[in-house]
PDB file of C-alpha atoms in Angstrom:
ATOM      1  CA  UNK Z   5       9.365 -22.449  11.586  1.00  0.00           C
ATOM      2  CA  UNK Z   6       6.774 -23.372   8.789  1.00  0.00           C
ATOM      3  CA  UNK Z   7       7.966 -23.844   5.374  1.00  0.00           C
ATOM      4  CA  UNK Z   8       5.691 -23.734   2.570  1.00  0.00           C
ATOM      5  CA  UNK Z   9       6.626 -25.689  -0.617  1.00  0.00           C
ATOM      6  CA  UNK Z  10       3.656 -25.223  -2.992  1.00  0.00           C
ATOM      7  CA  UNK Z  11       3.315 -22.454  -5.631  1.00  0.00           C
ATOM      8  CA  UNK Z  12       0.050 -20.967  -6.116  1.00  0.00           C
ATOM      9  CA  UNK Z  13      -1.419 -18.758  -8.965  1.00  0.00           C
ATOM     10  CA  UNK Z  14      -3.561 -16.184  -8.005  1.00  0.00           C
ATOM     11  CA  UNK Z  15      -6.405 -15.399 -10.216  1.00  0.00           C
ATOM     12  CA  UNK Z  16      -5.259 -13.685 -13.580  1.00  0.00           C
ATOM     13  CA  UNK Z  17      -2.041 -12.218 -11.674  1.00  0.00           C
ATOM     14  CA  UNK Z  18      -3.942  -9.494 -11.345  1.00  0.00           C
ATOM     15  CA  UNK Z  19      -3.806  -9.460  -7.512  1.00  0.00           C
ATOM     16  CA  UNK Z  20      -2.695  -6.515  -5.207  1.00  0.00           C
ATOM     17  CA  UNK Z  21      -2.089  -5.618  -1.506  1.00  0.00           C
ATOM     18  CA  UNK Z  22      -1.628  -9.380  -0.407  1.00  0.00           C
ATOM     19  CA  UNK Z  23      -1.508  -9.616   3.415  1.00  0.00           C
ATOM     20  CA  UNK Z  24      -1.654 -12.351   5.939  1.00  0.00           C
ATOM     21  CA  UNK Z  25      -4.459 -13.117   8.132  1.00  0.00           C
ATOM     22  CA  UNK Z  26      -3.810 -15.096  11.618  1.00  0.00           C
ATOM     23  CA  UNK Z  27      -5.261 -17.864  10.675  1.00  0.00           C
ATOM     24  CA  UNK Z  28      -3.119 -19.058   7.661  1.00  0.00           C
ATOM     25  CA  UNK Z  29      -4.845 -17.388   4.433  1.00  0.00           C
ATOM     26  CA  UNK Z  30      -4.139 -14.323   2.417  1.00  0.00           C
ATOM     27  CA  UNK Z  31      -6.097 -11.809   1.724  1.00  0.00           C
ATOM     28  CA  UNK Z  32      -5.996  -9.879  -1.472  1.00  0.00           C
ATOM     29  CA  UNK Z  33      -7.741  -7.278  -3.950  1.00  0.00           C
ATOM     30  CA  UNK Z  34      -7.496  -7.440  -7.986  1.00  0.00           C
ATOM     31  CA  UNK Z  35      -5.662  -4.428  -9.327  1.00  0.00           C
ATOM     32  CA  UNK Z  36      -8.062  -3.752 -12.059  1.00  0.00           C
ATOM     33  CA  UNK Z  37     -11.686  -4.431 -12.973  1.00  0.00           C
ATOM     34  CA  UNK Z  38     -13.844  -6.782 -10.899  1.00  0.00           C
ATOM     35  CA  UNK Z  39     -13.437  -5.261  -6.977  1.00  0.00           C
ATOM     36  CA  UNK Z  40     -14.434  -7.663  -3.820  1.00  0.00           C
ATOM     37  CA  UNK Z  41     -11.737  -8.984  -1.371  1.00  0.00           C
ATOM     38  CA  UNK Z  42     -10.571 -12.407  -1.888  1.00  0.00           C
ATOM     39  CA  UNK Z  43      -8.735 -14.996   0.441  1.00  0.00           C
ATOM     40  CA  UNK Z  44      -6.727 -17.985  -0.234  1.00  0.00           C
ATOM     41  CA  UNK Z  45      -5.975 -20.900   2.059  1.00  0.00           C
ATOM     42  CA  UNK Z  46      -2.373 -21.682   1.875  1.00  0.00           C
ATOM     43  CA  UNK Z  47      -3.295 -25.270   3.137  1.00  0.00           C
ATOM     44  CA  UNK Z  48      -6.006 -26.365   0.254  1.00  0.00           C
ATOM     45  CA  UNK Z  49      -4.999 -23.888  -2.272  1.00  0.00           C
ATOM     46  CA  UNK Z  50      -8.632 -23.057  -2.401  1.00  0.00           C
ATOM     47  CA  UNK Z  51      -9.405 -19.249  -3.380  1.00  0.00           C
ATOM     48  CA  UNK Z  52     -12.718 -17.690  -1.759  1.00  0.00           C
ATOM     49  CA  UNK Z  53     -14.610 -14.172  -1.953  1.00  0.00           C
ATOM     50  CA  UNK Z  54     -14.764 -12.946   1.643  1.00  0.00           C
ATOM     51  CA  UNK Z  55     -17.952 -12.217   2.465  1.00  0.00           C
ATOM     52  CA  UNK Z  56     -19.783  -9.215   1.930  1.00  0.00           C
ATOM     53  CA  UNK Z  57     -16.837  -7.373   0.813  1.00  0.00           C
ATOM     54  CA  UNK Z  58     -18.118  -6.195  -2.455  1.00  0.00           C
ATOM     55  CA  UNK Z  59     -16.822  -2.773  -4.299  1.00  0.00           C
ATOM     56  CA  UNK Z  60     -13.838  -3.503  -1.608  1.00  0.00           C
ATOM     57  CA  UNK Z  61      -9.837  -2.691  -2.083  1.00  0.00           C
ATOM     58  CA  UNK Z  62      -6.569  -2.645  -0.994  1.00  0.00           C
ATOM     59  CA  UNK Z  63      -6.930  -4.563   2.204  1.00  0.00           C
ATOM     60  CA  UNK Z  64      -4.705  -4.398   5.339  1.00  0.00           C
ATOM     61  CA  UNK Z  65      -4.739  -7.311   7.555  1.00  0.00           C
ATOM     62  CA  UNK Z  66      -4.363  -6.781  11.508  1.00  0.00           C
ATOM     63  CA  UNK Z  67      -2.694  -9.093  13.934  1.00  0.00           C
ATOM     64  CA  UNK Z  68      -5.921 -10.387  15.216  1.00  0.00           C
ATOM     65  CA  UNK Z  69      -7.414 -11.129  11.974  1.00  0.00           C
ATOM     66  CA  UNK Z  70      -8.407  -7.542  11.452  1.00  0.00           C
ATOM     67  CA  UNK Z  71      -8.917  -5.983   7.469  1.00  0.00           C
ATOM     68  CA  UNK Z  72      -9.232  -2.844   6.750  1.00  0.00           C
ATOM     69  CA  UNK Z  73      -9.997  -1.746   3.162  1.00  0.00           C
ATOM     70  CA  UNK Z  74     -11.116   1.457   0.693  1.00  0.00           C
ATOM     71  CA  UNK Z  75     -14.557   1.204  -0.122  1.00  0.00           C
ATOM     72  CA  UNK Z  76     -14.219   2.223  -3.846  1.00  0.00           C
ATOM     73  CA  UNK Z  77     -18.175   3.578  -4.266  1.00  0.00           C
ATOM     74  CA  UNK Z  78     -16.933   5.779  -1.688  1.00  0.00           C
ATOM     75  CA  UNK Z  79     -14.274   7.597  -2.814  1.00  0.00           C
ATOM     76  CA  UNK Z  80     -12.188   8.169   0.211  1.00  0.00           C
ATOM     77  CA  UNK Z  81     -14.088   6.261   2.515  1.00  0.00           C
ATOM     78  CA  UNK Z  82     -11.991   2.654   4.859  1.00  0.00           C
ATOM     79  CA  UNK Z  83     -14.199   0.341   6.044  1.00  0.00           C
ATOM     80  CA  UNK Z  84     -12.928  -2.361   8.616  1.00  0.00           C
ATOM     81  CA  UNK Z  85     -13.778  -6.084   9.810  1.00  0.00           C
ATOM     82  CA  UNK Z  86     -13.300  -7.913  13.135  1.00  0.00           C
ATOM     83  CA  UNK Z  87     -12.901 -11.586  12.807  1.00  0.00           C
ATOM     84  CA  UNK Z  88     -15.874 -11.953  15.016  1.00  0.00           C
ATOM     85  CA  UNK Z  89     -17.940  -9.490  13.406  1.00  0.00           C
ATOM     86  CA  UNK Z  90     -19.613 -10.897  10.005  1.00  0.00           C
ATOM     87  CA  UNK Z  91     -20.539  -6.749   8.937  1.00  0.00           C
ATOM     88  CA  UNK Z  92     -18.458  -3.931   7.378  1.00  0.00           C
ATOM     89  CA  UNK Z  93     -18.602  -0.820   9.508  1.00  0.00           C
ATOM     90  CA  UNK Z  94     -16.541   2.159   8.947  1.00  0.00           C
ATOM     91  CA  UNK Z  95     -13.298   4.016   9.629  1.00  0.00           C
ATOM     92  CA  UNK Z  96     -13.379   7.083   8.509  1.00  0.00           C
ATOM     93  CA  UNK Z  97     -12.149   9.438   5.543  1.00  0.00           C
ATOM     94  CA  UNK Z  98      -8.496   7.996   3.836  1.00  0.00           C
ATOM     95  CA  UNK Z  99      -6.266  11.082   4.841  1.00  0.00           C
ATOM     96  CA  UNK Z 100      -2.968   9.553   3.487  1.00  0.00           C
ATOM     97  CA  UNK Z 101      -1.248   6.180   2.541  1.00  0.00           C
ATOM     98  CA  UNK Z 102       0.153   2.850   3.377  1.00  0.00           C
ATOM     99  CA  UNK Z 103      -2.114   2.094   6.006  1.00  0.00           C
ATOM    100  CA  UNK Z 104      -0.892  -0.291   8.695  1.00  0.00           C
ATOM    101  CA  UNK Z 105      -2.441  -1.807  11.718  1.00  0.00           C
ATOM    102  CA  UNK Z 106      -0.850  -1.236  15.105  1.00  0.00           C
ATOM    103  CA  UNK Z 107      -0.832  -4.102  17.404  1.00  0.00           C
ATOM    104  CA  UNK Z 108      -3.122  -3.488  19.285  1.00  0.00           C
ATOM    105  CA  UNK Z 109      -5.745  -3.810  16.386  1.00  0.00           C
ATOM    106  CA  UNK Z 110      -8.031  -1.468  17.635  1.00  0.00           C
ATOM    107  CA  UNK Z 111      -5.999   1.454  15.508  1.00  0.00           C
ATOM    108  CA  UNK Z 112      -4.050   1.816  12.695  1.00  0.00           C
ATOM    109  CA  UNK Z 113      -1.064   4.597  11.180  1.00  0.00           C
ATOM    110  CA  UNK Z 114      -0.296   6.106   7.635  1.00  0.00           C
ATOM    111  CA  UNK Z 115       1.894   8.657   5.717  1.00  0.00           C
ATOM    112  CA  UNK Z 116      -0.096  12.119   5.283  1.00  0.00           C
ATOM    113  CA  UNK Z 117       2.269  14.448   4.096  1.00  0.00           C
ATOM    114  CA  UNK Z 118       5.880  14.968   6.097  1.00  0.00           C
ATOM    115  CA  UNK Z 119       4.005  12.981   9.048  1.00  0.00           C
ATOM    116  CA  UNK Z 120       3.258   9.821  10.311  1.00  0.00           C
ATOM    117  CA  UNK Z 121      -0.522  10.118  11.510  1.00  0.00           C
ATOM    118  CA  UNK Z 122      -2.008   7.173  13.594  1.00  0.00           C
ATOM    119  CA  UNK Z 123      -6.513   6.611  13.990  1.00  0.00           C
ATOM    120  CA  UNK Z 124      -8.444   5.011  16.208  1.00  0.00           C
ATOM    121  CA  UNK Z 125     -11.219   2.952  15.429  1.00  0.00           C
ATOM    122  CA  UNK Z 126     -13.401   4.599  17.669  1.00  0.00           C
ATOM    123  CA  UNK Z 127     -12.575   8.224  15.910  1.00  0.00           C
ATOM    124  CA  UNK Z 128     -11.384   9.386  19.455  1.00  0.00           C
ATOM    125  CA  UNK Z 129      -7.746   9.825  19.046  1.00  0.00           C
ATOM    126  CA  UNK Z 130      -5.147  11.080  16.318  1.00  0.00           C
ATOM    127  CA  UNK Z 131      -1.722  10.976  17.016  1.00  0.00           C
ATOM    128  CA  UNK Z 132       1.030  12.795  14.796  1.00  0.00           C
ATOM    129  CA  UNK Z 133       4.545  12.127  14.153  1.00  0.00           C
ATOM    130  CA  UNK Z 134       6.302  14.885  12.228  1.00  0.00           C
ATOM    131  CA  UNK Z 135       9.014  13.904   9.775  1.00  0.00           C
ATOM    132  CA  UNK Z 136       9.820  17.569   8.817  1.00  0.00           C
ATOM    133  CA  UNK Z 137      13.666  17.554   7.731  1.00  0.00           C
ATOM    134  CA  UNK Z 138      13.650  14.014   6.610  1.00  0.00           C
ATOM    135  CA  UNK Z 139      14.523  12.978   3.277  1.00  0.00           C
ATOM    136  CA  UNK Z 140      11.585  10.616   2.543  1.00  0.00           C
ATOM    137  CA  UNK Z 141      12.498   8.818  -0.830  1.00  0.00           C
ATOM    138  CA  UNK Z 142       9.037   8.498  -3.584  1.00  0.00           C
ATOM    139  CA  UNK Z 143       8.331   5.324  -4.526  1.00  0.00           C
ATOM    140  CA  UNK Z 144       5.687   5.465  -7.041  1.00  0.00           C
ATOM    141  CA  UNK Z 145       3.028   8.201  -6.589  1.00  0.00           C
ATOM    142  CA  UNK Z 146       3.877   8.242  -2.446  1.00  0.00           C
ATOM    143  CA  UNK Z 147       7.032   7.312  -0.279  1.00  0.00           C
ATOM    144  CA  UNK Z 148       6.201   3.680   1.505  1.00  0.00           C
ATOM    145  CA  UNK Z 149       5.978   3.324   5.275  1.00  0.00           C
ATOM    146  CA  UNK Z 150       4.887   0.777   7.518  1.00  0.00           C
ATOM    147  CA  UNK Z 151       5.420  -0.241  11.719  1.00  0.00           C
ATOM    148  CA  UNK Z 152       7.892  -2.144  13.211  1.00  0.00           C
ATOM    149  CA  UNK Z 153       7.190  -4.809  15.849  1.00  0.00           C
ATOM    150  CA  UNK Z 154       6.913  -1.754  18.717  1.00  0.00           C
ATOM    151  CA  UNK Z 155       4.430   0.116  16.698  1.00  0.00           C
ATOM    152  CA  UNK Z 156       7.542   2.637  15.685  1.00  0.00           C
ATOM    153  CA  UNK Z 157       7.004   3.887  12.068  1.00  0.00           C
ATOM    154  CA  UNK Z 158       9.891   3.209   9.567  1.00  0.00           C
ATOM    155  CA  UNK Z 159       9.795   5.059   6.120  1.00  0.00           C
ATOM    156  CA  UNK Z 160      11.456   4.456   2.776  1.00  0.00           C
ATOM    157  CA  UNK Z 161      14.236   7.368   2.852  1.00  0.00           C
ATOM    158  CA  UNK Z 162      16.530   9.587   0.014  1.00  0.00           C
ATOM    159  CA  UNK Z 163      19.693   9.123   1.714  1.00  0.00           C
ATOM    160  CA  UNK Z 164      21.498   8.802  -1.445  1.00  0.00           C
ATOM    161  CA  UNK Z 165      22.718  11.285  -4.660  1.00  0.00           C
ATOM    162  CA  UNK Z 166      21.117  10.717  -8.112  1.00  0.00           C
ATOM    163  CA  UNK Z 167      24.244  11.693  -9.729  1.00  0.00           C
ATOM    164  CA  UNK Z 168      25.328   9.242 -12.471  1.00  0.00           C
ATOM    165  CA  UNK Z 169      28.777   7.954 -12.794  1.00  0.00           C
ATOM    166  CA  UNK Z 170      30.615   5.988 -14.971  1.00  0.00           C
ATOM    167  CA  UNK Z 171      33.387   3.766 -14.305  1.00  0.00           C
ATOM    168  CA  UNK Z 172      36.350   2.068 -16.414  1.00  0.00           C
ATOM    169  CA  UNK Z 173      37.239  -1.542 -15.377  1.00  0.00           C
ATOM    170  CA  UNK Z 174      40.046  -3.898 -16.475  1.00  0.00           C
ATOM    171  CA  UNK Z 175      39.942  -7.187 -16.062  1.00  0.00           C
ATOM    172  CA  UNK Z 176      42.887  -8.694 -14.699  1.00  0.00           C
TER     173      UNK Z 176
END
């Protein structure tokens, strides 16, 4: 295992959707004002626009080095970027939230509604996971969800009661 013994201090602490890249860096967004993606190298501490990702947010990273992001002149428009590839191209219409890459990083899965949807990259496929009868729990403006190492969607659920108790204690 790596561990990492150096505290760094992102830009203004105004940073948002922070996610790992394969080859050691972050990649993050600011949460207000100026938009662009920026990386940081964990190794020099050194913080960098990423290229050509201007009037970018919220980025994703995939397992192969993959980002995808909201294009924010676009209102409801992703955009994506292969390692290899040095252009934007993109991924179609935002039709829910938490986006999150599937291994295979040629597609990637969300929370639209009481489903689990999953995209392609190509724009061929659209796969649907219903979650009707489960108590999904709001976090914020949407209940979180993400994949599991087998691609399996877990959600943030309401398993609890918001009842409000109050209890008397004695110390001994």
């Amino acid at each position: 295992g790596v561990t990492l013994r150096a505290t760094y201090q992102l830009p203004e602490a105004d940073w948002w959707d922070v996610c790992w890249l394969s080859e050691g860096s972050l990649v993050f967004s600011r949460r207000q004002g100026a938009t662009g993606l920026q990386t940081i190298d964990l190794r020099s501490g050194r913080v960098s626009p990423v290229p050509g990702s201007e009037g970018l947010r919220y980025p994703k990273c995939g397992p192969r080095g993959e980002i995808l992001a909201t294009r924010v002149s676009t209102p409801g428009m992703l955009v994506f970027r292969r390692p290899e590839l040095a252009e934007w191209h993109e991924a179609g219409p935002i039709r829910g939230v938490y986006h999150s890459w599937r291994r295979d990083g040629r597609s990637f899965c969300y929370l639209r509604g009481s489903a689990v949807e999953c995209d392609s990259l190509d724009g061929r496929s659209v796969t649907r996971h219903p979650l009707e009868g489960t108590p999904l729990r709001w976090v914020d403006a949407a209940p979180w969800m993400g994949l599991d190492l087998d691609d399996s969607p877990f959600v943030t659920l309401l398993i609890g009661r918001p009842d409000i108790y109050a209890l008397d204690w004695e110390a001994p």
